[in-house]
Amino acid sequence: MTRVALLCADEPASRHVASALSQAGFLAGILLERGGPRRRDSRPLPLLHRAFGKLYHLLYYDRARRKAEERLRNDLFGPAEPLFPAGMPLKEVEDANAPEARAFLKGLDPELLVVWGTRLLEPGTFALGRRGALNCHMGVLPDYRGSLSEFWT
């Protein structure tokens, strides 16, 4: 059976993914990132792109995100608010690239990393999955990364 480590943020979709992996017998442990501000993309964006993105965020994004999360929770996973699987090794960290996070992942000895809603991971963190990593992302990478990826795609 493939040993999977889930790297995620604390959100309903992450808990559903953890539950599904656990029920299938794949989940070895969960690295829960509760970090602060995310890294910013260093590439300059065109002025119109930046201005429209900010306006969109102010007027629409928060409401649309809440509706999307509710739809995802109810339509795809059911109305119950899931919990992370009981008894599963779980480590809360500020940064998934930090030394204590990497030590936890090494201890799990995962064959595969499943990444669901963390910051950008460094190559050394990705390398901890013996067979690789599966990065789940709402946007088309690398062109539409970041917090507005659903809109720009």
Short mmCIF file of N, CA and C in Angstrom, two decimals:
data_model
loop_
_atom_site.label_atom_id
_atom_site.label_comp_id
_atom_site.label_asym_id
_atom_site.label_seq_id
_atom_site.Cartn_x
_atom_site.Cartn_y
_atom_site.Cartn_z
N MET A 1 0.85 -1.19 0.00
CA MET A 1 0.00 0.00 0.00
C MET A 1 0.89 1.24 0.00
N THR A 2 0.57 2.19 -0.83
CA THR A 2 1.33 3.43 -0.93
C THR A 2 1.14 4.28 0.31
N ARG A 3 2.26 4.74 0.89
CA ARG A 3 2.22 5.62 2.06
C ARG A 3 2.21 7.07 1.57
N VAL A 4 1.17 7.81 1.95
CA VAL A 4 0.99 9.19 1.50
C VAL A 4 1.05 10.13 2.69
N ALA A 5 1.80 11.22 2.53
CA ALA A 5 1.80 12.31 3.50
C ALA A 5 1.03 13.47 2.87
N LEU A 6 0.06 14.00 3.60
CA LEU A 6 -0.75 15.12 3.12
C LEU A 6 -0.19 16.40 3.72
N LEU A 7 0.17 17.35 2.87
CA LEU A 7 0.61 18.67 3.29
C LEU A 7 -0.52 19.62 2.94
N CYS A 8 -1.09 20.29 3.95
CA CYS A 8 -2.29 21.08 3.68
C CYS A 8 -2.46 22.22 4.67
N ALA A 9 -3.44 23.07 4.38
CA ALA A 9 -3.89 24.10 5.30
C ALA A 9 -5.15 23.56 5.99
N ASP A 10 -5.56 24.22 7.07
CA ASP A 10 -6.75 23.76 7.79
C ASP A 10 -7.99 24.36 7.16
N GLU A 11 -8.60 23.60 6.27
CA GLU A 11 -9.81 24.03 5.59
C GLU A 11 -10.66 22.81 5.31
N PRO A 12 -11.95 22.99 5.08
CA PRO A 12 -12.83 21.83 4.87
C PRO A 12 -12.38 20.88 3.78
N ALA A 13 -11.95 21.40 2.64
CA ALA A 13 -11.55 20.52 1.54
C ALA A 13 -10.35 19.67 1.95
N SER A 14 -9.42 20.23 2.70
CA SER A 14 -8.25 19.47 3.17
C SER A 14 -8.68 18.33 4.08
N ARG A 15 -9.65 18.60 4.94
CA ARG A 15 -10.12 17.55 5.86
C ARG A 15 -10.82 16.43 5.09
N HIS A 16 -11.54 16.79 4.04
CA HIS A 16 -12.18 15.76 3.21
C HIS A 16 -11.14 14.90 2.50
N VAL A 17 -10.11 15.54 1.96
CA VAL A 17 -9.05 14.80 1.29
C VAL A 17 -8.36 13.87 2.29
N ALA A 18 -8.08 14.37 3.49
CA ALA A 18 -7.45 13.54 4.53
C ALA A 18 -8.34 12.35 4.88
N SER A 19 -9.63 12.57 5.03
CA SER A 19 -10.55 11.48 5.35
C SER A 19 -10.58 10.44 4.26
N ALA A 20 -10.64 10.88 3.00
CA ALA A 20 -10.68 9.94 1.88
C ALA A 20 -9.40 9.13 1.79
N LEU A 21 -8.25 9.78 1.96
CA LEU A 21 -6.97 9.05 1.92
C LEU A 21 -6.87 8.07 3.08
N SER A 22 -7.36 8.47 4.24
CA SER A 22 -7.31 7.60 5.42
C SER A 22 -8.22 6.38 5.24
N GLN A 23 -9.44 6.60 4.76
CA GLN A 23 -10.37 5.50 4.55
C GLN A 23 -9.86 4.50 3.52
N ALA A 24 -9.09 5.00 2.54
CA ALA A 24 -8.53 4.12 1.52
C ALA A 24 -7.27 3.40 2.00
N GLY A 25 -6.79 3.79 3.19
CA GLY A 25 -5.62 3.13 3.76
C GLY A 25 -4.29 3.68 3.28
N PHE A 26 -4.29 4.85 2.65
CA PHE A 26 -3.06 5.42 2.11
C PHE A 26 -2.37 6.40 3.05
N LEU A 27 -3.11 7.06 3.91
CA LEU A 27 -2.58 8.20 4.66
C LEU A 27 -1.65 7.77 5.78
N ALA A 28 -0.40 8.27 5.72
CA ALA A 28 0.59 7.99 6.76
C ALA A 28 0.61 9.10 7.80
N GLY A 29 0.27 10.32 7.42
CA GLY A 29 0.28 11.45 8.35
C GLY A 29 -0.06 12.74 7.64
N ILE A 30 -0.27 13.78 8.46
CA ILE A 30 -0.70 15.09 7.95
C ILE A 30 0.22 16.17 8.47
N LEU A 31 0.74 16.98 7.56
CA LEU A 31 1.50 18.17 7.93
C LEU A 31 0.58 19.35 7.68
N LEU A 32 0.17 20.01 8.75
CA LEU A 32 -0.81 21.09 8.68
C LEU A 32 -0.09 22.42 8.78
N GLU A 33 -0.14 23.19 7.71
CA GLU A 33 0.54 24.49 7.70
C GLU A 33 -0.42 25.58 8.15
N ARG A 34 -0.04 26.27 9.19
CA ARG A 34 -0.84 27.39 9.72
C ARG A 34 -0.08 28.70 9.56
N GLY A 35 0.79 28.77 8.60
CA GLY A 35 1.72 29.88 8.45
C GLY A 35 1.08 31.24 8.28
N GLY A 36 1.94 32.24 8.38
CA GLY A 36 1.53 33.63 8.21
C GLY A 36 1.40 33.99 6.76
N PRO A 37 1.83 35.20 6.41
CA PRO A 37 1.67 35.67 5.03
C PRO A 37 2.42 34.78 4.04
N ARG A 38 1.79 34.57 2.92
CA ARG A 38 2.41 33.75 1.89
C ARG A 38 3.41 34.58 1.10
N ARG A 39 4.34 33.87 0.48
CA ARG A 39 5.31 34.54 -0.38
C ARG A 39 4.59 35.21 -1.54
N ARG A 40 5.08 36.36 -1.90
CA ARG A 40 4.51 37.07 -3.05
C ARG A 40 5.27 36.68 -4.31
N ASP A 41 4.58 36.67 -5.40
CA ASP A 41 5.21 36.44 -6.69
C ASP A 41 6.08 37.65 -7.01
N SER A 42 7.32 37.42 -7.36
CA SER A 42 8.24 38.54 -7.60
C SER A 42 8.14 39.10 -9.02
N ARG A 43 7.40 38.42 -9.90
CA ARG A 43 7.27 38.93 -11.27
C ARG A 43 6.36 40.16 -11.29
N PRO A 44 6.77 41.20 -12.03
CA PRO A 44 5.88 42.38 -12.12
C PRO A 44 4.65 42.05 -12.95
N LEU A 45 3.51 42.49 -12.48
CA LEU A 45 2.27 42.29 -13.23
C LEU A 45 1.92 43.57 -13.97
N PRO A 46 1.30 43.44 -15.12
CA PRO A 46 0.84 44.65 -15.81
C PRO A 46 -0.11 45.45 -14.91
N LEU A 47 -0.09 46.75 -15.08
CA LEU A 47 -0.89 47.64 -14.23
C LEU A 47 -2.36 47.29 -14.25
N LEU A 48 -2.93 47.02 -15.41
CA LEU A 48 -4.34 46.67 -15.51
C LEU A 48 -4.64 45.38 -14.75
N HIS A 49 -3.77 44.40 -14.89
CA HIS A 49 -3.92 43.12 -14.20
C HIS A 49 -3.95 43.34 -12.68
N ARG A 50 -3.00 44.13 -12.17
CA ARG A 50 -2.96 44.40 -10.73
C ARG A 50 -4.19 45.15 -10.26
N ALA A 51 -4.56 46.21 -10.98
CA ALA A 51 -5.70 47.02 -10.58
C ALA A 51 -6.99 46.21 -10.62
N PHE A 52 -7.20 45.45 -11.68
CA PHE A 52 -8.41 44.65 -11.79
C PHE A 52 -8.43 43.57 -10.73
N GLY A 53 -7.28 42.97 -10.47
CA GLY A 53 -7.20 41.93 -9.43
C GLY A 53 -7.59 42.47 -8.06
N LYS A 54 -7.11 43.65 -7.72
CA LYS A 54 -7.45 44.26 -6.43
C LYS A 54 -8.93 44.61 -6.36
N LEU A 55 -9.46 45.17 -7.43
CA LEU A 55 -10.88 45.51 -7.46
C LEU A 55 -11.74 44.26 -7.35
N TYR A 56 -11.37 43.23 -8.09
CA TYR A 56 -12.08 41.96 -8.03
C TYR A 56 -12.07 41.40 -6.62
N HIS A 57 -10.91 41.45 -5.99
CA HIS A 57 -10.77 40.91 -4.63
C HIS A 57 -11.69 41.67 -3.67
N LEU A 58 -11.71 42.97 -3.78
CA LEU A 58 -12.53 43.78 -2.88
C LEU A 58 -14.03 43.56 -3.08
N LEU A 59 -14.46 43.50 -4.33
CA LEU A 59 -15.89 43.45 -4.62
C LEU A 59 -16.49 42.05 -4.69
N TYR A 60 -15.71 41.07 -5.07
CA TYR A 60 -16.31 39.79 -5.40
C TYR A 60 -15.66 38.57 -4.77
N TYR A 61 -14.35 38.56 -4.64
CA TYR A 61 -13.61 37.35 -4.32
C TYR A 61 -14.03 36.71 -3.00
N ASP A 62 -14.12 37.48 -1.92
CA ASP A 62 -14.45 36.89 -0.62
C ASP A 62 -15.82 36.21 -0.64
N ARG A 63 -16.81 36.85 -1.22
CA ARG A 63 -18.15 36.27 -1.31
C ARG A 63 -18.14 35.02 -2.20
N ALA A 64 -17.46 35.12 -3.34
CA ALA A 64 -17.39 33.98 -4.26
C ALA A 64 -16.65 32.81 -3.63
N ARG A 65 -15.61 33.10 -2.88
CA ARG A 65 -14.85 32.02 -2.22
C ARG A 65 -15.71 31.29 -1.20
N ARG A 66 -16.45 32.06 -0.39
CA ARG A 66 -17.33 31.42 0.61
C ARG A 66 -18.39 30.55 -0.06
N LYS A 67 -18.97 31.05 -1.16
CA LYS A 67 -19.98 30.26 -1.88
C LYS A 67 -19.36 29.00 -2.49
N ALA A 68 -18.16 29.14 -3.04
CA ALA A 68 -17.49 27.98 -3.64
C ALA A 68 -17.14 26.94 -2.58
N GLU A 69 -16.66 27.39 -1.42
CA GLU A 69 -16.35 26.46 -0.34
C GLU A 69 -17.61 25.75 0.15
N GLU A 70 -18.72 26.49 0.25
CA GLU A 70 -19.98 25.87 0.67
C GLU A 70 -20.47 24.85 -0.35
N ARG A 71 -20.37 25.20 -1.64
CA ARG A 71 -20.77 24.27 -2.69
C ARG A 71 -19.89 23.02 -2.69
N LEU A 72 -18.60 23.22 -2.56
CA LEU A 72 -17.67 22.09 -2.50
C LEU A 72 -18.00 21.19 -1.32
N ARG A 73 -18.23 21.80 -0.19
CA ARG A 73 -18.53 21.04 1.02
C ARG A 73 -19.84 20.28 0.88
N ASN A 74 -20.89 20.94 0.41
CA ASN A 74 -22.21 20.31 0.35
C ASN A 74 -22.40 19.38 -0.85
N ASP A 75 -22.03 19.85 -2.03
CA ASP A 75 -22.28 19.07 -3.24
C ASP A 75 -21.34 17.89 -3.41
N LEU A 76 -20.09 18.09 -3.10
CA LEU A 76 -19.11 17.04 -3.34
C LEU A 76 -18.88 16.13 -2.14
N PHE A 77 -18.91 16.70 -0.95
CA PHE A 77 -18.52 15.94 0.23
C PHE A 77 -19.63 15.71 1.23
N GLY A 78 -20.75 16.38 1.10
CA GLY A 78 -21.83 16.23 2.06
C GLY A 78 -21.87 17.39 3.04
N PRO A 79 -22.98 17.54 3.74
CA PRO A 79 -23.16 18.71 4.60
C PRO A 79 -22.37 18.67 5.91
N ALA A 80 -21.92 17.52 6.34
CA ALA A 80 -21.21 17.43 7.63
C ALA A 80 -19.83 18.04 7.53
N GLU A 81 -19.45 18.80 8.55
CA GLU A 81 -18.11 19.37 8.62
C GLU A 81 -17.14 18.28 9.04
N PRO A 82 -16.20 17.91 8.18
CA PRO A 82 -15.30 16.81 8.51
C PRO A 82 -14.22 17.22 9.49
N LEU A 83 -13.64 16.23 10.12
CA LEU A 83 -12.50 16.43 11.00
C LEU A 83 -11.32 15.67 10.40
N PHE A 84 -10.12 16.03 10.82
CA PHE A 84 -8.99 15.23 10.40
C PHE A 84 -9.12 13.87 11.07
N PRO A 85 -8.70 12.79 10.42
CA PRO A 85 -8.86 11.45 10.98
C PRO A 85 -8.22 11.31 12.36
N ALA A 86 -8.96 10.73 13.29
CA ALA A 86 -8.47 10.54 14.66
C ALA A 86 -7.33 9.53 14.67
N GLY A 87 -6.35 9.77 15.52
CA GLY A 87 -5.24 8.85 15.68
C GLY A 87 -4.19 8.94 14.59
N MET A 88 -4.38 9.83 13.63
CA MET A 88 -3.42 9.98 12.54
C MET A 88 -2.31 10.92 12.98
N PRO A 89 -1.04 10.60 12.72
CA PRO A 89 0.03 11.54 13.04
C PRO A 89 -0.22 12.88 12.35
N LEU A 90 -0.24 13.94 13.14
CA LEU A 90 -0.53 15.28 12.62
C LEU A 90 0.43 16.26 13.27
N LYS A 91 1.09 17.07 12.45
CA LYS A 91 2.03 18.07 12.96
C LYS A 91 1.61 19.42 12.41
N GLU A 92 1.40 20.38 13.31
CA GLU A 92 1.08 21.75 12.91
C GLU A 92 2.36 22.57 12.87
N VAL A 93 2.56 23.27 11.75
CA VAL A 93 3.76 24.09 11.58
C VAL A 93 3.38 25.43 10.97
N GLU A 94 4.27 26.39 11.12
CA GLU A 94 4.06 27.70 10.49
C GLU A 94 4.45 27.67 9.02
N ASP A 95 5.44 26.82 8.69
CA ASP A 95 5.97 26.77 7.34
C ASP A 95 6.31 25.33 6.99
N ALA A 96 5.75 24.82 5.91
CA ALA A 96 5.99 23.43 5.51
C ALA A 96 7.42 23.18 5.06
N ASN A 97 8.19 24.23 4.83
CA ASN A 97 9.59 24.09 4.45
C ASN A 97 10.54 24.14 5.65
N ALA A 98 10.02 24.39 6.84
CA ALA A 98 10.85 24.53 8.04
C ALA A 98 11.51 23.19 8.40
N PRO A 99 12.64 23.25 9.11
CA PRO A 99 13.33 22.01 9.49
C PRO A 99 12.47 21.03 10.28
N GLU A 100 11.62 21.53 11.20
CA GLU A 100 10.78 20.60 11.99
C GLU A 100 9.72 19.92 11.11
N ALA A 101 9.26 20.64 10.08
CA ALA A 101 8.29 20.04 9.15
C ALA A 101 8.96 18.94 8.33
N ARG A 102 10.16 19.22 7.86
CA ARG A 102 10.88 18.21 7.08
C ARG A 102 11.22 16.99 7.94
N ALA A 103 11.59 17.22 9.19
CA ALA A 103 11.90 16.09 10.08
C ALA A 103 10.66 15.22 10.29
N PHE A 104 9.49 15.85 10.46
CA PHE A 104 8.24 15.10 10.61
C PHE A 104 7.97 14.26 9.37
N LEU A 105 8.13 14.88 8.19
CA LEU A 105 7.87 14.15 6.95
C LEU A 105 8.86 12.99 6.77
N LYS A 106 10.12 13.21 7.10
CA LYS A 106 11.10 12.12 7.01
C LYS A 106 10.70 10.96 7.91
N GLY A 107 10.19 11.28 9.10
CA GLY A 107 9.75 10.24 10.03
C GLY A 107 8.58 9.43 9.51
N LEU A 108 7.74 10.04 8.68
CA LEU A 108 6.60 9.32 8.08
C LEU A 108 7.06 8.39 6.96
N ASP A 109 8.21 8.68 6.37
CA ASP A 109 8.75 7.89 5.27
C ASP A 109 7.72 7.70 4.15
N PRO A 110 7.18 8.82 3.60
CA PRO A 110 6.13 8.67 2.58
C PRO A 110 6.69 8.31 1.21
N GLU A 111 5.92 7.55 0.49
CA GLU A 111 6.24 7.29 -0.91
C GLU A 111 5.80 8.47 -1.77
N LEU A 112 4.70 9.10 -1.38
CA LEU A 112 4.11 10.17 -2.17
C LEU A 112 3.67 11.30 -1.24
N LEU A 113 3.90 12.53 -1.67
CA LEU A 113 3.36 13.71 -0.99
C LEU A 113 2.15 14.19 -1.77
N VAL A 114 1.07 14.50 -1.07
CA VAL A 114 -0.08 15.15 -1.68
C VAL A 114 -0.16 16.54 -1.06
N VAL A 115 -0.05 17.55 -1.91
CA VAL A 115 -0.01 18.95 -1.45
C VAL A 115 -1.34 19.60 -1.79
N TRP A 116 -2.00 20.15 -0.76
CA TRP A 116 -3.34 20.73 -0.93
C TRP A 116 -3.42 22.04 -0.15
N GLY A 117 -3.00 23.14 -0.77
CA GLY A 117 -3.19 24.45 -0.16
C GLY A 117 -2.11 24.91 0.80
N THR A 118 -0.85 24.69 0.47
CA THR A 118 0.24 25.21 1.29
C THR A 118 0.93 26.34 0.53
N ARG A 119 1.94 26.90 1.16
CA ARG A 119 2.78 27.87 0.47
C ARG A 119 3.58 27.16 -0.61
N LEU A 120 4.34 27.93 -1.34
CA LEU A 120 5.26 27.34 -2.30
C LEU A 120 6.24 26.46 -1.55
N LEU A 121 6.43 25.26 -2.05
CA LEU A 121 7.36 24.34 -1.41
C LEU A 121 8.71 24.37 -2.10
N GLU A 122 9.74 24.21 -1.30
CA GLU A 122 11.11 24.19 -1.82
C GLU A 122 11.43 22.80 -2.36
N PRO A 123 12.38 22.71 -3.27
CA PRO A 123 12.74 21.39 -3.83
C PRO A 123 13.09 20.36 -2.77
N GLY A 124 13.75 20.77 -1.69
CA GLY A 124 14.10 19.83 -0.63
C GLY A 124 12.89 19.23 0.06
N THR A 125 11.81 19.98 0.13
CA THR A 125 10.58 19.45 0.73
C THR A 125 9.90 18.49 -0.25
N PHE A 126 9.83 18.87 -1.51
CA PHE A 126 9.25 17.97 -2.51
C PHE A 126 10.01 16.65 -2.60
N ALA A 127 11.30 16.68 -2.38
CA ALA A 127 12.14 15.48 -2.52
C ALA A 127 11.87 14.44 -1.44
N LEU A 128 11.12 14.78 -0.41
CA LEU A 128 10.87 13.84 0.69
C LEU A 128 9.90 12.72 0.32
N GLY A 129 9.16 12.88 -0.74
CA GLY A 129 8.31 11.80 -1.25
C GLY A 129 9.16 10.92 -2.17
N ARG A 130 9.36 9.66 -1.82
CA ARG A 130 10.26 8.79 -2.60
C ARG A 130 9.82 8.66 -4.06
N ARG A 131 8.53 8.64 -4.30
CA ARG A 131 8.03 8.51 -5.67
C ARG A 131 7.56 9.84 -6.25
N GLY A 132 7.66 10.90 -5.47
CA GLY A 132 7.30 12.22 -5.98
C GLY A 132 6.20 12.88 -5.17
N ALA A 133 5.56 13.85 -5.80
CA ALA A 133 4.53 14.64 -5.14
C ALA A 133 3.42 14.96 -6.13
N LEU A 134 2.21 15.07 -5.60
CA LEU A 134 1.05 15.47 -6.38
C LEU A 134 0.58 16.79 -5.79
N ASN A 135 0.67 17.86 -6.57
CA ASN A 135 0.30 19.19 -6.10
C ASN A 135 -1.07 19.53 -6.67
N CYS A 136 -2.07 19.60 -5.82
CA CYS A 136 -3.44 19.92 -6.23
C CYS A 136 -3.61 21.44 -6.19
N HIS A 137 -4.00 22.04 -7.30
CA HIS A 137 -4.08 23.49 -7.40
C HIS A 137 -5.27 23.87 -8.27
N MET A 138 -5.96 24.92 -7.90
CA MET A 138 -7.15 25.34 -8.63
C MET A 138 -6.84 26.01 -9.97
N GLY A 139 -5.64 26.57 -10.12
CA GLY A 139 -5.29 27.27 -11.34
C GLY A 139 -4.40 26.45 -12.24
N VAL A 140 -4.18 26.96 -13.45
CA VAL A 140 -3.27 26.34 -14.40
C VAL A 140 -1.88 26.85 -14.06
N LEU A 141 -1.01 25.95 -13.62
CA LEU A 141 0.33 26.36 -13.19
C LEU A 141 1.29 26.31 -14.36
N PRO A 142 2.30 27.15 -14.42
CA PRO A 142 2.62 28.21 -13.47
C PRO A 142 1.98 29.55 -13.83
N ASP A 143 1.24 29.61 -14.92
CA ASP A 143 0.73 30.90 -15.39
C ASP A 143 -0.30 31.53 -14.46
N TYR A 144 -1.12 30.75 -13.79
CA TYR A 144 -2.20 31.29 -12.97
C TYR A 144 -2.06 30.81 -11.53
N ARG A 145 -0.96 31.15 -10.90
CA ARG A 145 -0.76 30.76 -9.52
C ARG A 145 -1.16 31.91 -8.61
N GLY A 146 -1.36 31.62 -7.34
CA GLY A 146 -1.67 32.67 -6.38
C GLY A 146 -3.12 32.64 -5.97
N SER A 147 -3.52 33.68 -5.22
CA SER A 147 -4.83 33.68 -4.59
C SER A 147 -5.99 33.90 -5.56
N LEU A 148 -5.76 34.43 -6.73
CA LEU A 148 -6.85 34.67 -7.67
C LEU A 148 -6.83 33.68 -8.83
N SER A 149 -6.22 32.54 -8.65
CA SER A 149 -6.04 31.60 -9.75
C SER A 149 -7.36 31.12 -10.34
N GLU A 150 -8.39 30.92 -9.50
CA GLU A 150 -9.68 30.45 -10.02
C GLU A 150 -10.28 31.47 -10.99
N PHE A 151 -10.10 32.75 -10.68
CA PHE A 151 -10.66 33.78 -11.54
C PHE A 151 -9.91 33.89 -12.86
N TRP A 152 -8.58 33.94 -12.79
CA TRP A 152 -7.80 34.18 -14.00
C TRP A 152 -7.83 32.97 -14.95
N THR A 153 -8.11 31.78 -14.45
CA THR A 153 -8.24 30.64 -15.34
C THR A 153 -9.62 30.64 -15.90
#
